[in-house]
Amino acid sequence: MFEFTTDKDKAVHAALYVLKKVGNADYHKVFKILYFAEQFHLKSYGRPLTGDSYQAMPYGPVPSFLYDVFKAAEKGTSPFDEATERSGAFSVTRHGKMPIVKALMEPDLDELSESDLEALEFSINENGGLKFDELVKKSHDTAWDKAEKNLDIEMSYFDIAEAIGTSKEMLSYIELQAENSSIRLK
């Protein structure tokens, strides 16, 4: 399995962009909108939007770094300095069991390319109005299922792209992009 290097600033500003568009939201909604934006970007442009490592969790894919940032915002600390440093962009409060995320700053659009914004807008428009259960069902795609069945919590970007019917040519291009970026093969 290969993974792209996480662009941590882009991940934060992509989440800020989502929150600007949909308003305060729970972790789940933000994470699923970002996941589907990643898929769209992979299929359309052959590279992920943020490169964050997606984990196959019970309610669907979760971006690992951004999860750490949100938890740091909620708890005020993290064992990961990079997450703590970026957590000031968000506040997190709990309403019952659901942690609600609020953006404390505007997204820096210089951190997001035109294709990033296109993917985010597409995903917000398609998924922003979906309910929790609908997002769970939709995100339990073949990439999630494959990671879950193999007891491998980390999802492959190749599988994520393949799950939405990315062409063989684009899949080959994604593989080439992965080889040419800061990738570690597993």
PDB file of C-alpha atoms in Angstrom:
ATOM      1  CA  MET A   1       0.000   0.000   0.000  1.00  0.00           C
ATOM      2  CA  PHE A   2       1.224   3.483  -0.700  1.00  0.00           C
ATOM      3  CA  GLU A   3       0.234   6.753   0.836  1.00  0.00           C
ATOM      4  CA  PHE A   4       0.805  10.376   0.060  1.00  0.00           C
ATOM      5  CA  THR A   5       2.432  12.766   2.494  1.00  0.00           C
ATOM      6  CA  THR A   6      -0.126  14.753   4.448  1.00  0.00           C
ATOM      7  CA  ASP A   7      -0.174  18.452   3.627  1.00  0.00           C
ATOM      8  CA  LYS A   8      -1.076  19.477   7.164  1.00  0.00           C
ATOM      9  CA  ASP A   9      -1.795  23.126   6.409  1.00  0.00           C
ATOM     10  CA  LYS A  10      -3.982  22.184   3.460  1.00  0.00           C
ATOM     11  CA  ALA A  11      -5.869  19.672   5.616  1.00  0.00           C
ATOM     12  CA  VAL A  12      -6.638  22.373   8.192  1.00  0.00           C
ATOM     13  CA  HIS A  13      -7.690  24.930   5.576  1.00  0.00           C
ATOM     14  CA  ALA A  14      -9.813  22.357   3.725  1.00  0.00           C
ATOM     15  CA  ALA A  15     -11.654  21.646   7.001  1.00  0.00           C
ATOM     16  CA  LEU A  16     -12.023  25.384   7.639  1.00  0.00           C
ATOM     17  CA  TYR A  17     -13.461  25.755   4.133  1.00  0.00           C
ATOM     18  CA  VAL A  18     -15.989  22.983   4.757  1.00  0.00           C
ATOM     19  CA  LEU A  19     -17.049  24.571   8.040  1.00  0.00           C
ATOM     20  CA  LYS A  20     -17.356  27.990   6.379  1.00  0.00           C
ATOM     21  CA  LYS A  21     -19.732  26.485   3.830  1.00  0.00           C
ATOM     22  CA  VAL A  22     -21.806  24.135   6.024  1.00  0.00           C
ATOM     23  CA  GLY A  23     -21.556  25.951   9.354  1.00  0.00           C
ATOM     24  CA  ASN A  24     -20.681  24.272  12.620  1.00  0.00           C
ATOM     25  CA  ALA A  25     -20.727  20.520  12.150  1.00  0.00           C
ATOM     26  CA  ASP A  26     -19.814  17.330  13.953  1.00  0.00           C
ATOM     27  CA  TYR A  27     -16.555  15.520  13.248  1.00  0.00           C
ATOM     28  CA  HIS A  28     -18.371  12.916  11.203  1.00  0.00           C
ATOM     29  CA  LYS A  29     -19.864  15.325   8.675  1.00  0.00           C
ATOM     30  CA  VAL A  30     -16.588  17.209   8.175  1.00  0.00           C
ATOM     31  CA  PHE A  31     -14.618  13.978   7.779  1.00  0.00           C
ATOM     32  CA  LYS A  32     -17.021  12.457   5.272  1.00  0.00           C
ATOM     33  CA  ILE A  33     -17.211  15.618   3.150  1.00  0.00           C
ATOM     34  CA  LEU A  34     -13.411  15.647   3.047  1.00  0.00           C
ATOM     35  CA  TYR A  35     -13.274  11.937   2.191  1.00  0.00           C
ATOM     36  CA  PHE A  36     -15.588  12.352  -0.776  1.00  0.00           C
ATOM     37  CA  ALA A  37     -13.640  15.445  -1.874  1.00  0.00           C
ATOM     38  CA  GLU A  38     -10.461  13.314  -1.769  1.00  0.00           C
ATOM     39  CA  GLN A  39     -12.163  10.702  -3.946  1.00  0.00           C
ATOM     40  CA  PHE A  40     -13.358  13.301  -6.444  1.00  0.00           C
ATOM     41  CA  HIS A  41      -9.890  14.846  -6.629  1.00  0.00           C
ATOM     42  CA  LEU A  42      -8.190  11.484  -7.103  1.00  0.00           C
ATOM     43  CA  LYS A  43     -10.571  10.489  -9.877  1.00  0.00           C
ATOM     44  CA  SER A  44     -10.385  13.857 -11.628  1.00  0.00           C
ATOM     45  CA  TYR A  45      -6.764  14.915 -11.110  1.00  0.00           C
ATOM     46  CA  GLY A  46      -4.799  11.841 -10.078  1.00  0.00           C
ATOM     47  CA  ARG A  47      -3.718  13.114  -6.683  1.00  0.00           C
ATOM     48  CA  PRO A  48      -5.365  13.435  -3.297  1.00  0.00           C
ATOM     49  CA  LEU A  49      -6.519  16.769  -1.961  1.00  0.00           C
ATOM     50  CA  THR A  50      -4.731  16.684   1.434  1.00  0.00           C
ATOM     51  CA  GLY A  51      -2.868  13.371   1.493  1.00  0.00           C
ATOM     52  CA  ASP A  52      -4.134  12.727   5.029  1.00  0.00           C
ATOM     53  CA  SER A  53      -4.097   9.065   5.992  1.00  0.00           C
ATOM     54  CA  TYR A  54      -7.672   7.732   6.126  1.00  0.00           C
ATOM     55  CA  GLN A  55      -8.474   5.156   8.764  1.00  0.00           C
ATOM     56  CA  ALA A  56     -11.305   2.631   8.308  1.00  0.00           C
ATOM     57  CA  MET A  57     -13.356   3.267  11.440  1.00  0.00           C
ATOM     58  CA  PRO A  58     -16.791   1.805  12.307  1.00  0.00           C
ATOM     59  CA  TYR A  59     -18.717   4.836  11.000  1.00  0.00           C
ATOM     60  CA  GLY A  60     -16.561   5.319   7.910  1.00  0.00           C
ATOM     61  CA  PRO A  61     -13.213   6.808   6.890  1.00  0.00           C
ATOM     62  CA  VAL A  62     -11.508   9.228   9.291  1.00  0.00           C
ATOM     63  CA  PRO A  63      -8.548  11.455   8.307  1.00  0.00           C
ATOM     64  CA  SER A  64      -5.894  10.679  10.925  1.00  0.00           C
ATOM     65  CA  PHE A  65      -4.086  14.019  11.197  1.00  0.00           C
ATOM     66  CA  LEU A  66      -7.237  16.110  11.158  1.00  0.00           C
ATOM     67  CA  TYR A  67      -8.769  13.871  13.824  1.00  0.00           C
ATOM     68  CA  ASP A  68      -5.741  14.616  16.019  1.00  0.00           C
ATOM     69  CA  VAL A  69      -6.204  18.352  15.395  1.00  0.00           C
ATOM     70  CA  PHE A  70      -9.895  18.239  16.357  1.00  0.00           C
ATOM     71  CA  LYS A  71      -9.133  16.195  19.489  1.00  0.00           C
ATOM     72  CA  ALA A  72      -6.418  18.719  20.440  1.00  0.00           C
ATOM     73  CA  ALA A  73      -8.928  21.540  19.958  1.00  0.00           C
ATOM     74  CA  GLU A  74     -11.395  19.703  22.177  1.00  0.00           C
ATOM     75  CA  LYS A  75      -8.964  18.737  24.946  1.00  0.00           C
ATOM     76  CA  GLY A  76      -6.550  21.661  24.721  1.00  0.00           C
ATOM     77  CA  THR A  77      -3.571  19.370  24.250  1.00  0.00           C
ATOM     78  CA  SER A  78      -2.239  16.511  22.163  1.00  0.00           C
ATOM     79  CA  PRO A  79       0.799  14.241  22.235  1.00  0.00           C
ATOM     80  CA  PHE A  80       1.407  15.496  18.689  1.00  0.00           C
ATOM     81  CA  ASP A  81       2.898  18.997  18.554  1.00  0.00           C
ATOM     82  CA  GLU A  82       1.776  19.588  14.956  1.00  0.00           C
ATOM     83  CA  ALA A  83      -1.834  18.856  15.908  1.00  0.00           C
ATOM     84  CA  THR A  84      -1.670  21.102  18.971  1.00  0.00           C
ATOM     85  CA  GLU A  85      -0.137  23.935  16.918  1.00  0.00           C
ATOM     86  CA  ARG A  86      -2.962  23.826  14.388  1.00  0.00           C
ATOM     87  CA  SER A  87      -5.799  23.182  16.840  1.00  0.00           C
ATOM     88  CA  GLY A  88      -6.260  26.897  17.537  1.00  0.00           C
ATOM     89  CA  ALA A  89      -8.107  27.181  14.223  1.00  0.00           C
ATOM     90  CA  PHE A  90     -11.050  25.289  15.741  1.00  0.00           C
ATOM     91  CA  SER A  91     -13.151  25.050  18.854  1.00  0.00           C
ATOM     92  CA  VAL A  92     -14.907  21.829  19.747  1.00  0.00           C
ATOM     93  CA  THR A  93     -17.822  21.466  22.125  1.00  0.00           C
ATOM     94  CA  ARG A  94     -19.872  18.413  22.956  1.00  0.00           C
ATOM     95  CA  HIS A  95     -23.631  18.350  22.568  1.00  0.00           C
ATOM     96  CA  GLY A  96     -24.515  14.974  23.987  1.00  0.00           C
ATOM     97  CA  LYS A  97     -22.145  12.473  22.401  1.00  0.00           C
ATOM     98  CA  MET A  98     -21.512  14.514  19.262  1.00  0.00           C
ATOM     99  CA  PRO A  99     -18.484  16.812  19.187  1.00  0.00           C
ATOM    100  CA  ILE A 100     -19.375  19.973  17.260  1.00  0.00           C
ATOM    101  CA  VAL A 101     -16.562  21.775  15.462  1.00  0.00           C
ATOM    102  CA  LYS A 102     -16.544  25.516  14.902  1.00  0.00           C
ATOM    103  CA  ALA A 103     -14.039  27.384  12.725  1.00  0.00           C
ATOM    104  CA  LEU A 104     -12.232  30.150  14.607  1.00  0.00           C
ATOM    105  CA  MET A 105     -10.628  31.604  11.505  1.00  0.00           C
ATOM    106  CA  GLU A 106     -11.237  31.937   7.802  1.00  0.00           C
ATOM    107  CA  PRO A 107      -9.695  29.386   5.460  1.00  0.00           C
ATOM    108  CA  ASP A 108      -6.597  30.633   3.659  1.00  0.00           C
ATOM    109  CA  LEU A 109      -7.595  30.129   0.044  1.00  0.00           C
ATOM    110  CA  ASP A 110      -3.940  30.392  -0.983  1.00  0.00           C
ATOM    111  CA  GLU A 111      -3.525  26.957   0.638  1.00  0.00           C
ATOM    112  CA  LEU A 112      -6.151  25.460  -1.696  1.00  0.00           C
ATOM    113  CA  SER A 113      -5.789  25.134  -5.465  1.00  0.00           C
ATOM    114  CA  GLU A 114      -8.644  25.663  -7.924  1.00  0.00           C
ATOM    115  CA  SER A 115      -9.003  21.896  -8.261  1.00  0.00           C
ATOM    116  CA  ASP A 116      -9.057  21.545  -4.451  1.00  0.00           C
ATOM    117  CA  LEU A 117     -11.875  24.093  -4.244  1.00  0.00           C
ATOM    118  CA  GLU A 118     -13.733  22.342  -7.051  1.00  0.00           C
ATOM    119  CA  ALA A 119     -13.527  19.004  -5.209  1.00  0.00           C
ATOM    120  CA  LEU A 120     -14.590  20.561  -1.914  1.00  0.00           C
ATOM    121  CA  GLU A 121     -17.556  22.345  -3.512  1.00  0.00           C
ATOM    122  CA  PHE A 122     -18.614  19.159  -5.286  1.00  0.00           C
ATOM    123  CA  SER A 123     -18.513  17.169  -2.060  1.00  0.00           C
ATOM    124  CA  ILE A 124     -20.232  19.863   0.010  1.00  0.00           C
ATOM    125  CA  ASN A 125     -23.041  20.096  -2.539  1.00  0.00           C
ATOM    126  CA  GLU A 126     -23.441  16.331  -2.784  1.00  0.00           C
ATOM    127  CA  ASN A 127     -22.935  15.365   0.874  1.00  0.00           C
ATOM    128  CA  GLY A 128     -23.517  18.420   3.045  1.00  0.00           C
ATOM    129  CA  GLY A 129     -27.227  17.717   3.404  1.00  0.00           C
ATOM    130  CA  LEU A 130     -26.898  13.992   4.113  1.00  0.00           C
ATOM    131  CA  LYS A 131     -27.736  12.637   7.546  1.00  0.00           C
ATOM    132  CA  PHE A 132     -25.350  10.632   9.725  1.00  0.00           C
ATOM    133  CA  ASP A 133     -26.686   7.221   8.635  1.00  0.00           C
ATOM    134  CA  GLU A 134     -26.639   8.205   4.962  1.00  0.00           C
ATOM    135  CA  LEU A 135     -22.996   9.289   5.239  1.00  0.00           C
ATOM    136  CA  VAL A 136     -22.089   6.049   7.017  1.00  0.00           C
ATOM    137  CA  LYS A 137     -23.717   3.940   4.319  1.00  0.00           C
ATOM    138  CA  LYS A 138     -22.198   5.943   1.462  1.00  0.00           C
ATOM    139  CA  SER A 139     -18.687   5.935   2.958  1.00  0.00           C
ATOM    140  CA  HIS A 140     -18.714   2.184   3.567  1.00  0.00           C
ATOM    141  CA  ASP A 141     -17.492   1.706   0.011  1.00  0.00           C
ATOM    142  CA  THR A 142     -15.182  -0.977  -1.366  1.00  0.00           C
ATOM    143  CA  ALA A 143     -12.044   0.827  -0.104  1.00  0.00           C
ATOM    144  CA  TRP A 144     -13.418   0.918   3.441  1.00  0.00           C
ATOM    145  CA  ASP A 145     -14.632  -2.670   3.155  1.00  0.00           C
ATOM    146  CA  LYS A 146     -11.278  -3.897   1.862  1.00  0.00           C
ATOM    147  CA  ALA A 147      -9.364  -2.277   4.738  1.00  0.00           C
ATOM    148  CA  GLU A 148     -11.917  -3.587   7.238  1.00  0.00           C
ATOM    149  CA  LYS A 149     -11.795  -7.168   5.907  1.00  0.00           C
ATOM    150  CA  ASN A 150      -7.988  -7.193   5.858  1.00  0.00           C
ATOM    151  CA  LEU A 151      -7.949  -5.889   9.443  1.00  0.00           C
ATOM    152  CA  ASP A 152      -5.829  -3.034   8.112  1.00  0.00           C
ATOM    153  CA  ILE A 153      -7.155   0.165   9.598  1.00  0.00           C
ATOM    154  CA  GLU A 154      -5.328   2.396   7.087  1.00  0.00           C
ATOM    155  CA  MET A 155      -7.080   2.754   3.757  1.00  0.00           C
ATOM    156  CA  SER A 156      -5.138   2.753   0.497  1.00  0.00           C
ATOM    157  CA  TYR A 157      -5.463   5.805  -1.746  1.00  0.00           C
ATOM    158  CA  PHE A 158      -5.413   3.430  -4.693  1.00  0.00           C
ATOM    159  CA  ASP A 159      -8.433   1.589  -3.241  1.00  0.00           C
ATOM    160  CA  ILE A 160     -10.133   4.916  -2.439  1.00  0.00           C
ATOM    161  CA  ALA A 161      -9.805   5.963  -6.092  1.00  0.00           C
ATOM    162  CA  GLU A 162     -10.819   2.552  -7.382  1.00  0.00           C
ATOM    163  CA  ALA A 163     -13.954   2.572  -5.192  1.00  0.00           C
ATOM    164  CA  ILE A 164     -15.534   5.324  -7.294  1.00  0.00           C
ATOM    165  CA  GLY A 165     -14.780   3.824 -10.672  1.00  0.00           C
ATOM    166  CA  THR A 166     -11.592   5.708 -11.534  1.00  0.00           C
ATOM    167  CA  SER A 167     -10.331   4.710 -14.975  1.00  0.00           C
ATOM    168  CA  LYS A 168      -7.414   2.298 -15.314  1.00  0.00           C
ATOM    169  CA  GLU A 169      -5.387   5.054 -16.952  1.00  0.00           C
ATOM    170  CA  MET A 170      -5.954   7.401 -14.023  1.00  0.00           C
ATOM    171  CA  LEU A 171      -5.205   4.621 -11.529  1.00  0.00           C
ATOM    172  CA  SER A 172      -1.863   4.098 -13.285  1.00  0.00           C
ATOM    173  CA  TYR A 173      -1.250   7.842 -13.117  1.00  0.00           C
ATOM    174  CA  ILE A 174      -2.072   7.866  -9.375  1.00  0.00           C
ATOM    175  CA  GLU A 175       0.408   5.054  -8.864  1.00  0.00           C
ATOM    176  CA  LEU A 176       3.055   7.060 -10.738  1.00  0.00           C
ATOM    177  CA  GLN A 177       2.255  10.183  -8.699  1.00  0.00           C
ATOM    178  CA  ALA A 178       2.619   8.150  -5.517  1.00  0.00           C
ATOM    179  CA  GLU A 179       6.008   6.834  -6.610  1.00  0.00           C
ATOM    180  CA  ASN A 180       7.180  10.372  -7.387  1.00  0.00           C
ATOM    181  CA  SER A 181       6.010  11.912  -4.123  1.00  0.00           C
ATOM    182  CA  SER A 182       6.992  11.208  -0.551  1.00  0.00           C
ATOM    183  CA  ILE A 183       5.473   7.775  -0.434  1.00  0.00           C
ATOM    184  CA  ARG A 184       6.281   4.801   1.663  1.00  0.00           C
ATOM    185  CA  LEU A 185       5.258   1.445   0.306  1.00  0.00           C
ATOM    186  CA  LYS A 186       3.778  -1.013   2.753  1.00  0.00           C
TER     187      LYS A 186
END
